[in-house]
GROMACS .gro file of C-alpha atoms in nm:
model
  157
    1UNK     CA    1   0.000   0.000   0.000
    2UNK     CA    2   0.138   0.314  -0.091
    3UNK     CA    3   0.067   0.625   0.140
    4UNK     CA    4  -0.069   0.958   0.037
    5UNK     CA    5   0.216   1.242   0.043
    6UNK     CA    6   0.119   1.363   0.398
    7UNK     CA    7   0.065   1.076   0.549
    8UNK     CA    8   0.403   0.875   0.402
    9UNK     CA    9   0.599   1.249   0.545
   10UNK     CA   10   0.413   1.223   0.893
   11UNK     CA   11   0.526   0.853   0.911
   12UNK     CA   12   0.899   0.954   0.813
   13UNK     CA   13   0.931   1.297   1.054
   14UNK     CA   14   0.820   1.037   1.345
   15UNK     CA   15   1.086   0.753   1.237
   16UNK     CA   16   1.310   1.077   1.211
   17UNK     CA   17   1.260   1.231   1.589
   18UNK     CA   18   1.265   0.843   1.726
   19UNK     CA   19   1.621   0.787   1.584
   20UNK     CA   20   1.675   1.158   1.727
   21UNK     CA   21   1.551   0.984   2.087
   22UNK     CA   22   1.752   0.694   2.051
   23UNK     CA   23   2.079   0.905   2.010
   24UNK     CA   24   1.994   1.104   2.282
   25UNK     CA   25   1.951   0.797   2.524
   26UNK     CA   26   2.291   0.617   2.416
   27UNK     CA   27   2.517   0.589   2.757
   28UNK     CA   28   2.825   0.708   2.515
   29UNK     CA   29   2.667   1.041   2.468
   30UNK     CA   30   2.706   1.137   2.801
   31UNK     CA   31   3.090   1.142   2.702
   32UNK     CA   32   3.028   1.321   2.416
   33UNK     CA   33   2.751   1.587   2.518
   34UNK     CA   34   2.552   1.666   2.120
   35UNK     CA   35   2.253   1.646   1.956
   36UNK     CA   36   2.111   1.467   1.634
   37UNK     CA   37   1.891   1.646   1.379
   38UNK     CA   38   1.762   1.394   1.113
   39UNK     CA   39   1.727   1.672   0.850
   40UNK     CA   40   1.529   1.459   0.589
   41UNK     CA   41   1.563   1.111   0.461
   42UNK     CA   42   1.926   1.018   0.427
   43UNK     CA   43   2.080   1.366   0.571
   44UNK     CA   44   2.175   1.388   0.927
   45UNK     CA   45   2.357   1.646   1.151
   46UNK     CA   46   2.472   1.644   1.498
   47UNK     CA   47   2.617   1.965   1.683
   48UNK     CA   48   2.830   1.939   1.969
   49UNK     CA   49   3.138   2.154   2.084
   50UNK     CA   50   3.506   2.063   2.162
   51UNK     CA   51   3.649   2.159   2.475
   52UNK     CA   52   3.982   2.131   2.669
   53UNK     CA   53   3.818   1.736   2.774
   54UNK     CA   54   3.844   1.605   2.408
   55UNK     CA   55   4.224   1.731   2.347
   56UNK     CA   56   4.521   1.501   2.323
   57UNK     CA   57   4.850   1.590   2.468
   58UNK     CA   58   4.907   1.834   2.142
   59UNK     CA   59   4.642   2.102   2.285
   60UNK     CA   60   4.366   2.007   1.974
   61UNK     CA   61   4.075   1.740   1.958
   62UNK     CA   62   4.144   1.399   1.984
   63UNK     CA   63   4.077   1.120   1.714
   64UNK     CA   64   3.793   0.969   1.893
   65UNK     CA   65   3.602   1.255   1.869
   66UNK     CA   66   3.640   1.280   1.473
   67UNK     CA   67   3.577   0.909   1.453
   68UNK     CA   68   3.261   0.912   1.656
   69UNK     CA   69   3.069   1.182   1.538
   70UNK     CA   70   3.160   1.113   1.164
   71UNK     CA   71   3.040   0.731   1.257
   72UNK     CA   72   2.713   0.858   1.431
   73UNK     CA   73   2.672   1.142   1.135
   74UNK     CA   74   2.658   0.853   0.867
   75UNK     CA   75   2.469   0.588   1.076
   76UNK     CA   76   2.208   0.846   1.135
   77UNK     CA   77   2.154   0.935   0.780
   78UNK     CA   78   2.157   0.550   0.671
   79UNK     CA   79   1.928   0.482   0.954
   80UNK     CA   80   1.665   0.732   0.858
   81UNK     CA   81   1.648   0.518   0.535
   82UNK     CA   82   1.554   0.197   0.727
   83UNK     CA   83   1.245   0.192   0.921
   84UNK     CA   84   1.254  -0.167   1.102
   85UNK     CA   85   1.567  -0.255   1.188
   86UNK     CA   86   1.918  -0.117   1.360
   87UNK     CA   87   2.201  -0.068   1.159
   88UNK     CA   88   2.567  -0.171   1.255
   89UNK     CA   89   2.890  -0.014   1.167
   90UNK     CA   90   3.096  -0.272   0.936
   91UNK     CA   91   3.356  -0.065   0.820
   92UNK     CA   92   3.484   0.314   0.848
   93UNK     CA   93   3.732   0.525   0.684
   94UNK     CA   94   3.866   0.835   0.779
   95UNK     CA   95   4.051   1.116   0.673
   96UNK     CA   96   4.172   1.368   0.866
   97UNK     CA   97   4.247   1.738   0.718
   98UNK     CA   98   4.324   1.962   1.001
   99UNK     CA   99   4.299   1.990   1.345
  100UNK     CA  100   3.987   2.062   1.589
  101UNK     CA  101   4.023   2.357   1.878
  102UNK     CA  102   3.788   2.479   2.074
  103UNK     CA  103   3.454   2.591   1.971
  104UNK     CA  104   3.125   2.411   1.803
  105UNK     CA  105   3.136   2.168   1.540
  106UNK     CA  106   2.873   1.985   1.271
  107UNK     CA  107   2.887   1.644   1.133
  108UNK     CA  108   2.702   1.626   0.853
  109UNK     CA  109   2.589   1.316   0.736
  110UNK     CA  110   2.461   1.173   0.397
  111UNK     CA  111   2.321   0.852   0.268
  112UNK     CA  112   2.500   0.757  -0.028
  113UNK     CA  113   2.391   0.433  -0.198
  114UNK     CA  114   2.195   0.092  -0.068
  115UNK     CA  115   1.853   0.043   0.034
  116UNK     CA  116   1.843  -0.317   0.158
  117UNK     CA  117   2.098  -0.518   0.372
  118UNK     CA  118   2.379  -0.318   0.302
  119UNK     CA  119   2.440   0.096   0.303
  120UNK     CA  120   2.693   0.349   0.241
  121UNK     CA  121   2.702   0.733   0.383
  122UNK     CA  122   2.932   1.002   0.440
  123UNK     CA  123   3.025   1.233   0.672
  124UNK     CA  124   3.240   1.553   0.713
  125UNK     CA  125   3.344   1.785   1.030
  126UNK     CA  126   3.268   2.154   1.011
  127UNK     CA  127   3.489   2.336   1.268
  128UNK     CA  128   3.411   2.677   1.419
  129UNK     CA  129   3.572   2.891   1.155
  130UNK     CA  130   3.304   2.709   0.897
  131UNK     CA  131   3.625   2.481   0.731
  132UNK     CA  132   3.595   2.087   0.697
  133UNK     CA  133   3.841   1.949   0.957
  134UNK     CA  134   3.797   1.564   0.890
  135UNK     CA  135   3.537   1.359   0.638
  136UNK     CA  136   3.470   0.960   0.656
  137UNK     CA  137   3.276   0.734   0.470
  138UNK     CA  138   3.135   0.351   0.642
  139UNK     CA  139   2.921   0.081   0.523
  140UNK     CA  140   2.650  -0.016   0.739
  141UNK     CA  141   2.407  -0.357   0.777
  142UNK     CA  142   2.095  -0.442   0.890
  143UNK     CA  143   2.110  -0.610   1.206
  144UNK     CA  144   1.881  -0.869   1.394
  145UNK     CA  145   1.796  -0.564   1.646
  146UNK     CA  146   1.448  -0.426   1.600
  147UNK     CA  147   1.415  -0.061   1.642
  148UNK     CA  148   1.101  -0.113   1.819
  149UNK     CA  149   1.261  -0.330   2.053
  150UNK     CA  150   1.522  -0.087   2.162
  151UNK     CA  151   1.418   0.134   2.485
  152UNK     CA  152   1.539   0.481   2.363
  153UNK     CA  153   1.361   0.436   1.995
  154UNK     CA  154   1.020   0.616   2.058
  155UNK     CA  155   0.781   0.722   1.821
  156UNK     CA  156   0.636   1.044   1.885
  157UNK     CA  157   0.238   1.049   1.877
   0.00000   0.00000   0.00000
């Protein structure tokens, strides 16, 4: 059955702000304080800021904080394509082009190609000064794990 325009865009903005829900309630995120914005169907963006906590002993941002919000930018935009099921990381690549400071920062995700079991999407960094600081691109699967089945998914009435 295919859904009328309206309804087939409710049904999507609700998938969207559950995904945004389940990022929200992921224990790692209260290492990483951000939010998700599913944007539309295979665009995603999370804002967060680096601070003195995310630096390595250089004085700028650590690699784990490129590597997870590029990872979490992509996922989230593959995600929003797949209404049923949880996705899982297989494989990430990442390219660093300058260093992070202080100040807030965008991943920007994008759905790239797949729509069954397996997916590809970008990401890139957007530093303070506006400048792409790191981009990565990951395939991700379908997994066994039911969105419905996981506690911070929640559809929005």
């Amino acid at each position: 059955m295919t859904l009328p325009d309206g309804e087939a865009s409710a049904g999507a903005s609700r998938h969207y702000r559950a995904l945004e829900s389940l990022y929200a309630a992921a224990p790692i995120n209260r290492f990483f304080e951000s939010r998700l914005e599913i944007v539309d169907a295979g665009l995603s963006r999370i804002h967060f800021t680096i601070d003195e906590r995310h630096f390595h002993a250089g004085g700028a941002a650590h690699g784990t904080s490129y590597f997870k919000m590029l990872d979490d930018a992509a996922f989230y935009a593959a995600n929003s394509l797949v209404t049923d099921r949880f996705l899982l990381t297989t494989q990430f690549n990442l390219l660093f082009t300058r260093p992070l400071s202080v100040g807030p920062v965008i991943a920007e995700g994008r759905w790239i190609s797949g729509q069954r079991r397996v997916f590809v999407a970008d990401a890139r960094l957007i530093g303070p000064d506006g400048d792409e600081a790191a981009r990565g691109t990951g395939t991700f699967m379908r997994s066994r794990i039911a969105l419905a089945d996981l506690p911070g998914y929640r559809i929005p009435a």
